[in-house]
mmCIF file of C-alpha atoms in Angstrom:
data_model
loop_
_atom_site.group_PDB
_atom_site.id
_atom_site.type_symbol
_atom_site.label_atom_id
_atom_site.label_comp_id
_atom_site.label_asym_id
_atom_site.label_seq_id
_atom_site.Cartn_x
_atom_site.Cartn_y
_atom_site.Cartn_z
ATOM 1 C CA MET A 1 135.514 65.096 81.835
ATOM 2 C CA SER A 2 133.469 62.417 80.133
ATOM 3 C CA ASN A 3 131.314 60.203 82.332
ATOM 4 C CA MET A 4 130.720 57.842 79.402
ATOM 5 C CA ARG A 5 132.601 54.627 78.835
ATOM 6 C CA ASN A 6 134.130 53.672 75.496
ATOM 7 C CA VAL A 7 133.945 57.174 74.033
ATOM 8 C CA ASP A 8 137.104 58.310 72.288
ATOM 9 C CA SER A 9 138.422 61.856 72.456
ATOM 10 C CA ARG A 10 137.144 62.831 68.980
ATOM 11 C CA GLU A 11 133.613 61.760 69.791
ATOM 12 C CA TRP A 12 133.729 63.441 73.183
ATOM 13 C CA GLU A 13 134.826 66.766 71.670
ATOM 14 C CA LEU A 14 132.055 66.477 69.078
ATOM 15 C CA ARG A 15 129.556 65.812 71.848
ATOM 16 C CA CYS A 16 130.775 68.907 73.716
ATOM 17 C CA ASP A 17 130.487 71.026 70.561
ATOM 18 C CA LEU A 18 126.956 69.821 69.848
ATOM 19 C CA ALA A 19 125.852 70.232 73.466
ATOM 20 C CA ALA A 20 127.255 73.768 73.320
ATOM 21 C CA ALA A 21 125.200 74.426 70.199
ATOM 22 C CA TYR A 22 122.010 73.308 71.969
ATOM 23 C CA ARG A 23 122.742 75.657 74.867
ATOM 24 C CA LEU A 24 123.487 78.552 72.499
ATOM 25 C CA ILE A 25 120.370 77.999 70.389
ATOM 26 C CA ALA A 26 118.417 78.332 73.638
ATOM 27 C CA HIS A 27 120.462 81.354 74.732
ATOM 28 C CA PHE A 28 119.676 83.221 71.516
ATOM 29 C CA GLY A 29 115.972 82.365 71.654
ATOM 30 C CA MET A 30 115.959 79.938 68.741
ATOM 31 C CA ASP A 31 114.599 76.888 70.580
ATOM 32 C CA ASP A 32 111.017 75.570 70.604
ATOM 33 C CA LEU A 33 110.305 73.837 73.935
ATOM 34 C CA ILE A 34 111.522 70.225 73.461
ATOM 35 C CA TYR A 35 111.143 70.311 69.671
ATOM 36 C CA THR A 36 113.524 70.890 66.733
ATOM 37 C CA HIS A 37 116.892 69.270 66.473
ATOM 38 C CA LEU A 38 120.622 69.655 66.009
ATOM 39 C CA SER A 39 122.701 66.682 64.944
ATOM 40 C CA ALA A 40 126.321 65.798 64.245
ATOM 41 C CA ARG A 41 127.739 62.848 62.365
ATOM 42 C CA LEU A 42 130.040 60.645 64.406
ATOM 43 C CA PRO A 43 133.551 59.808 63.158
ATOM 44 C CA GLY A 44 133.905 56.561 61.229
ATOM 45 C CA GLU A 45 132.589 54.829 58.133
ATOM 46 C CA GLU A 46 129.114 54.141 59.472
ATOM 47 C CA HIS A 47 126.292 56.657 59.095
ATOM 48 C CA ARG A 48 125.848 57.250 62.814
ATOM 49 C CA PHE A 49 124.974 60.595 64.294
ATOM 50 C CA LEU A 50 124.188 62.328 67.555
ATOM 51 C CA LEU A 51 120.719 63.707 68.284
ATOM 52 C CA ASN A 52 118.984 65.127 71.335
ATOM 53 C CA PRO A 53 116.937 62.807 73.546
ATOM 54 C CA TYR A 54 113.253 63.601 73.083
ATOM 55 C CA GLY A 55 111.921 65.428 76.110
ATOM 56 C CA LEU A 56 114.851 67.554 77.249
ATOM 57 C CA MET A 57 114.865 71.328 76.914
ATOM 58 C CA PHE A 58 117.815 72.654 74.917
ATOM 59 C CA ASP A 59 119.318 74.294 78.005
ATOM 60 C CA GLU A 60 119.365 70.873 79.699
ATOM 61 C CA ILE A 61 121.384 69.119 77.000
ATOM 62 C CA THR A 62 124.799 67.828 78.030
ATOM 63 C CA ALA A 63 127.505 66.030 76.082
ATOM 64 C CA SER A 64 126.646 62.681 77.687
ATOM 65 C CA SER A 65 122.873 63.037 77.227
ATOM 66 C CA LEU A 66 123.109 63.127 73.418
ATOM 67 C CA VAL A 67 121.879 59.920 71.779
ATOM 68 C CA ALA A 68 123.906 58.096 69.124
ATOM 69 C CA VAL A 69 121.602 56.660 66.462
ATOM 70 C CA ASP A 70 122.086 54.547 63.350
ATOM 71 C CA PRO A 71 120.674 55.325 59.868
ATOM 72 C CA GLU A 72 117.422 53.573 60.774
ATOM 73 C CA GLY A 73 116.883 55.813 63.784
ATOM 74 C CA HIS A 74 117.698 53.184 66.390
ATOM 75 C CA ALA A 75 119.618 54.243 69.475
ATOM 76 C CA ILE A 76 123.007 52.530 69.508
ATOM 77 C CA GLU A 77 122.964 52.280 73.305
ATOM 78 C CA LYS A 78 119.560 50.948 74.352
ATOM 79 C CA GLU A 79 118.491 53.110 77.235
ATOM 80 C CA GLU A 80 115.050 54.182 78.351
ATOM 81 C CA GLU A 81 115.902 57.863 77.884
ATOM 82 C CA SER A 82 117.228 57.307 74.346
ATOM 83 C CA LYS A 83 113.919 57.975 72.601
ATOM 84 C CA ILE A 84 114.329 60.458 69.767
ATOM 85 C CA ASN A 85 111.902 62.589 67.786
ATOM 86 C CA ASN A 86 110.941 60.744 64.589
ATOM 87 C CA ALA A 87 110.632 63.960 62.590
ATOM 88 C CA GLY A 88 114.133 64.884 63.677
ATOM 89 C CA PHE A 89 115.431 61.549 62.496
ATOM 90 C CA THR A 90 113.758 61.886 59.088
ATOM 91 C CA ILE A 91 115.201 65.313 58.360
ATOM 92 C CA HIS A 92 118.671 64.808 59.762
ATOM 93 C CA SER A 93 119.314 61.280 58.501
ATOM 94 C CA ALA A 94 118.392 62.380 54.983
ATOM 95 C CA VAL A 95 121.004 65.115 54.907
ATOM 96 C CA HIS A 96 123.750 63.247 56.753
ATOM 97 C CA MET A 97 123.524 60.214 54.492
ATOM 98 C CA ALA A 98 123.499 62.242 51.271
ATOM 99 C CA ARG A 99 126.098 64.903 51.989
ATOM 100 C CA ASP A 100 129.569 64.031 53.281
ATOM 101 C CA ASP A 101 130.197 67.710 53.971
ATOM 102 C CA ALA A 102 127.077 67.959 56.155
ATOM 103 C CA GLN A 103 128.760 66.856 59.348
ATOM 104 C CA CYS A 104 126.357 68.970 61.381
ATOM 105 C CA VAL A 105 122.693 69.738 60.627
ATOM 106 C CA MET A 106 120.527 72.259 62.484
ATOM 107 C CA HIS A 107 116.770 72.788 62.279
ATOM 108 C CA THR A 108 114.719 75.488 64.030
ATOM 109 C CA HIS A 109 111.141 76.742 64.385
ATOM 110 C CA THR A 110 111.659 80.418 65.211
ATOM 111 C CA THR A 111 108.999 83.089 64.780
ATOM 112 C CA ALA A 112 111.090 84.990 62.243
ATOM 113 C CA GLY A 113 112.176 81.862 60.388
ATOM 114 C CA MET A 114 108.631 80.541 60.157
ATOM 115 C CA ALA A 115 107.356 83.962 59.118
ATOM 116 C CA VAL A 116 109.759 84.148 56.160
ATOM 117 C CA ALA A 117 109.011 80.486 55.395
ATOM 118 C CA ALA A 118 105.375 81.567 55.006
ATOM 119 C CA GLN A 119 106.201 84.422 52.613
ATOM 120 C CA GLU A 120 105.899 83.601 48.941
ATOM 121 C CA GLN A 121 108.999 85.536 47.857
ATOM 122 C CA GLY A 122 111.284 83.784 50.359
ATOM 123 C CA LEU A 123 114.411 85.450 51.724
ATOM 124 C CA LEU A 124 115.120 88.872 50.226
ATOM 125 C CA PRO A 125 118.561 90.567 49.942
ATOM 126 C CA LEU A 126 117.685 93.415 52.304
ATOM 127 C CA ASN A 127 120.840 93.567 54.383
ATOM 128 C CA GLN A 128 124.475 92.460 54.365
ATOM 129 C CA MET A 129 123.565 89.527 56.615
ATOM 130 C CA SER A 130 120.855 88.471 54.173
ATOM 131 C CA MET A 131 123.189 88.661 51.190
ATOM 132 C CA GLU A 132 125.434 85.886 52.457
ATOM 133 C CA PHE A 133 122.550 83.591 51.476
ATOM 134 C CA TYR A 134 121.755 85.169 48.100
ATOM 135 C CA GLY A 135 121.568 82.405 45.484
ATOM 136 C CA ARG A 136 122.694 79.922 48.121
ATOM 137 C CA THR A 137 119.420 79.162 49.877
ATOM 138 C CA SER A 138 117.254 76.176 48.983
ATOM 139 C CA TYR A 139 113.501 75.760 49.497
ATOM 140 C CA HIS A 140 111.499 72.658 50.356
ATOM 141 C CA ASP A 141 107.696 72.630 50.110
ATOM 142 C CA TYR A 142 105.709 71.578 53.147
ATOM 143 C CA GLU A 143 104.441 67.980 53.086
ATOM 144 C CA GLY A 144 103.147 67.604 56.653
ATOM 145 C CA VAL A 145 104.986 66.586 59.833
ATOM 146 C CA ALA A 146 108.244 65.045 58.611
ATOM 147 C CA VAL A 147 107.727 61.475 59.771
ATOM 148 C CA ASP A 148 107.483 59.801 56.349
ATOM 149 C CA LEU A 149 110.838 58.364 55.337
ATOM 150 C CA ASP A 150 110.052 58.758 51.650
ATOM 151 C CA GLU A 151 110.292 62.539 52.127
ATOM 152 C CA ARG A 152 114.051 62.150 52.629
ATOM 153 C CA ASP A 153 114.766 61.944 48.902
ATOM 154 C CA ARG A 154 112.888 65.170 48.247
ATOM 155 C CA LEU A 155 114.604 66.958 51.135
ATOM 156 C CA VAL A 156 118.002 66.008 49.753
ATOM 157 C CA ARG A 157 117.002 66.932 46.200
ATOM 158 C CA ASP A 158 115.781 70.359 47.248
ATOM 159 C CA LEU A 159 118.772 71.102 49.470
ATOM 160 C CA GLY A 160 121.230 70.288 46.679
ATOM 161 C CA GLY A 161 124.706 71.584 47.503
ATOM 162 C CA ASN A 162 123.608 74.525 49.643
ATOM 163 C CA SER A 163 124.217 74.989 53.361
ATOM 164 C CA ALA A 164 120.926 76.764 54.065
ATOM 165 C CA MET A 165 117.345 75.772 53.356
ATOM 166 C CA ILE A 166 113.989 77.316 54.151
ATOM 167 C CA LEU A 167 111.377 74.657 54.839
ATOM 168 C CA ARG A 168 108.267 76.415 53.553
ATOM 169 C CA ASN A 169 105.512 76.881 56.136
ATOM 170 C CA HIS A 170 107.806 75.171 58.633
ATOM 171 C CA GLY A 171 111.205 76.620 59.562
ATOM 172 C CA LEU A 172 114.920 76.807 58.841
ATOM 173 C CA LEU A 173 117.696 74.286 58.220
ATOM 174 C CA THR A 174 121.469 74.694 57.936
ATOM 175 C CA THR A 175 124.420 72.364 57.468
ATOM 176 C CA GLY A 176 128.126 72.662 58.111
ATOM 177 C CA ARG A 177 131.400 70.790 57.918
ATOM 178 C CA THR A 178 131.678 71.536 61.629
ATOM 179 C CA VAL A 179 129.261 72.444 64.403
ATOM 180 C CA ALA A 180 130.758 75.941 64.329
ATOM 181 C CA GLU A 181 129.981 76.353 60.628
ATOM 182 C CA ALA A 182 126.409 75.073 60.887
ATOM 183 C CA PHE A 183 125.813 77.372 63.865
ATOM 184 C CA HIS A 184 127.241 80.339 61.957
ATOM 185 C CA TYR A 185 124.812 79.747 59.096
ATOM 186 C CA MET A 186 121.861 79.242 61.435
ATOM 187 C CA TYR A 187 122.612 82.320 63.511
ATOM 188 C CA TYR A 188 122.893 84.570 60.471
ATOM 189 C CA LEU A 189 120.010 82.962 58.571
ATOM 190 C CA GLU A 190 117.900 83.672 61.640
ATOM 191 C CA GLN A 191 119.202 87.254 61.749
ATOM 192 C CA ALA A 192 118.365 87.679 58.063
ATOM 193 C CA CYS A 193 114.807 86.509 58.736
ATOM 194 C CA ARG A 194 114.448 88.830 61.741
ATOM 195 C CA ILE A 195 115.642 91.750 59.602
ATOM 196 C CA GLN A 196 113.129 90.888 56.886
ATOM 197 C CA VAL A 197 110.233 90.638 59.317
ATOM 198 C CA ALA A 198 111.217 93.939 60.961
ATOM 199 C CA ALA A 199 111.673 95.723 57.622
ATOM 200 C CA THR A 200 108.362 94.576 56.155
ATOM 201 C CA GLN A 201 106.054 94.785 59.163
ATOM 202 C CA GLY A 202 105.523 98.538 58.826
ATOM 203 C CA GLY A 203 103.962 98.142 55.408
ATOM 204 C CA GLN A 204 106.466 100.446 53.694
ATOM 205 C CA LYS A 205 108.253 99.493 50.489
ATOM 206 C CA VAL A 206 111.638 97.902 51.170
ATOM 207 C CA ALA A 207 114.870 98.626 49.295
ATOM 208 C CA VAL A 208 116.001 95.359 47.701
ATOM 209 C CA VAL A 209 119.667 95.333 46.704
ATOM 210 C CA PRO A 210 120.301 94.821 42.956
ATOM 211 C CA ASP A 211 121.013 91.229 41.942
ATOM 212 C CA ALA A 212 124.571 91.985 40.803
ATOM 213 C CA VAL A 213 125.512 93.570 44.112
ATOM 214 C CA ALA A 214 123.849 90.780 46.114
ATOM 215 C CA ALA A 215 125.672 88.130 44.070
ATOM 216 C CA HIS A 216 128.998 89.928 44.546
ATOM 217 C CA THR A 217 128.453 90.122 48.304
ATOM 218 C CA ALA A 218 127.488 86.442 48.493
ATOM 219 C CA ALA A 219 130.690 85.554 46.623
ATOM 220 C CA GLN A 220 132.701 87.609 49.117
ATOM 221 C CA PHE A 221 131.181 85.669 52.006
ATOM 222 C CA ALA A 222 131.816 82.369 50.206
ATOM 223 C CA SER A 223 135.506 83.222 49.761
ATOM 224 C CA TRP A 224 135.909 83.160 53.567
ATOM 225 C CA ALA A 225 134.332 79.730 53.949
ATOM 226 C CA ASP A 226 137.494 77.890 55.051
ATOM 227 C CA THR A 227 137.262 79.298 58.574
ATOM 228 C CA LYS A 228 133.523 79.905 58.667
ATOM 229 C CA GLY A 229 132.364 80.564 62.203
ATOM 230 C CA GLN A 230 135.508 79.366 63.975
ATOM 231 C CA ARG A 231 136.454 82.554 65.834
ATOM 232 C CA PRO A 232 132.986 83.429 67.121
ATOM 233 C CA TRP A 233 132.460 79.759 68.018
ATOM 234 C CA ALA A 234 135.588 79.751 70.181
ATOM 235 C CA ALA A 235 134.336 82.924 71.893
ATOM 236 C CA LEU A 236 130.891 81.407 72.433
ATOM 237 C CA ARG A 237 132.404 78.260 73.931
ATOM 238 C CA ARG A 238 134.366 80.462 76.346
ATOM 239 C CA ARG A 239 131.094 82.151 77.354
ATOM 240 C CA LEU A 240 129.520 78.791 78.083
ATOM 241 C CA ASP A 241 132.594 77.686 80.024
ATOM 242 C CA ARG A 242 132.065 80.706 82.284
ATOM 243 C CA GLU A 243 128.284 80.683 82.540
ATOM 244 C CA SER A 244 127.102 77.059 82.204
ATOM 245 C CA PRO A 245 130.081 74.702 82.126
ATOM 246 C CA ASP A 246 127.886 71.674 82.870
ATOM 247 C CA TYR A 247 127.204 71.352 79.118
ATOM 248 C CA LYS A 248 130.479 69.402 78.981
ATOM 249 C CA THR A 249 129.336 66.753 81.479
#
């Protein structure tokens, strides 16, 4: 049950979904202390979205602790604990305001993601998981800690219409029409990076799939986009309901 006043059922369910995503990012080892961010756009005409309060670990996030912010990065409810990470605001506000289909945006700093982000060739089609992203992954060059608002235009330009982006020398970013979809892309983009790091660390030549086959496989994945991530997301929510149901408080 919600312990927040004036929150309608749609917003509360979105808060529960996003809080679940924070818990699951931590569960799968994709968090970075109190840093990185997951956000979700709130229902309505205004460009408002939910972001984590700066200072909480991902496994501490609850539905009611998420902070609603406006496009300028100001907390809608002025509370002492509503401070957000400015870099998180820069990245997430850019994507939310430019892409109506980017209802959820996720950003991580994982070892595997940062390792591939540091490799000149980017993500390679080495495995079926990797091929979902073939020709559908954007790249954004590193400009420093993302606190300059003028970087937003370049982030949006580089992302284009894709749902996955590698922030060079930095980390990973995914978007989705739902929290489930954005989580699906982040989970498998992370897996693709882990596969690449594992396959290349021995110094042996890797077998890269031919472009035609990789493109065909990516098209197959794209054809299933209408329900992207929904079934595993429902299963993951059930796991959280059993193991850490306080995420919904």
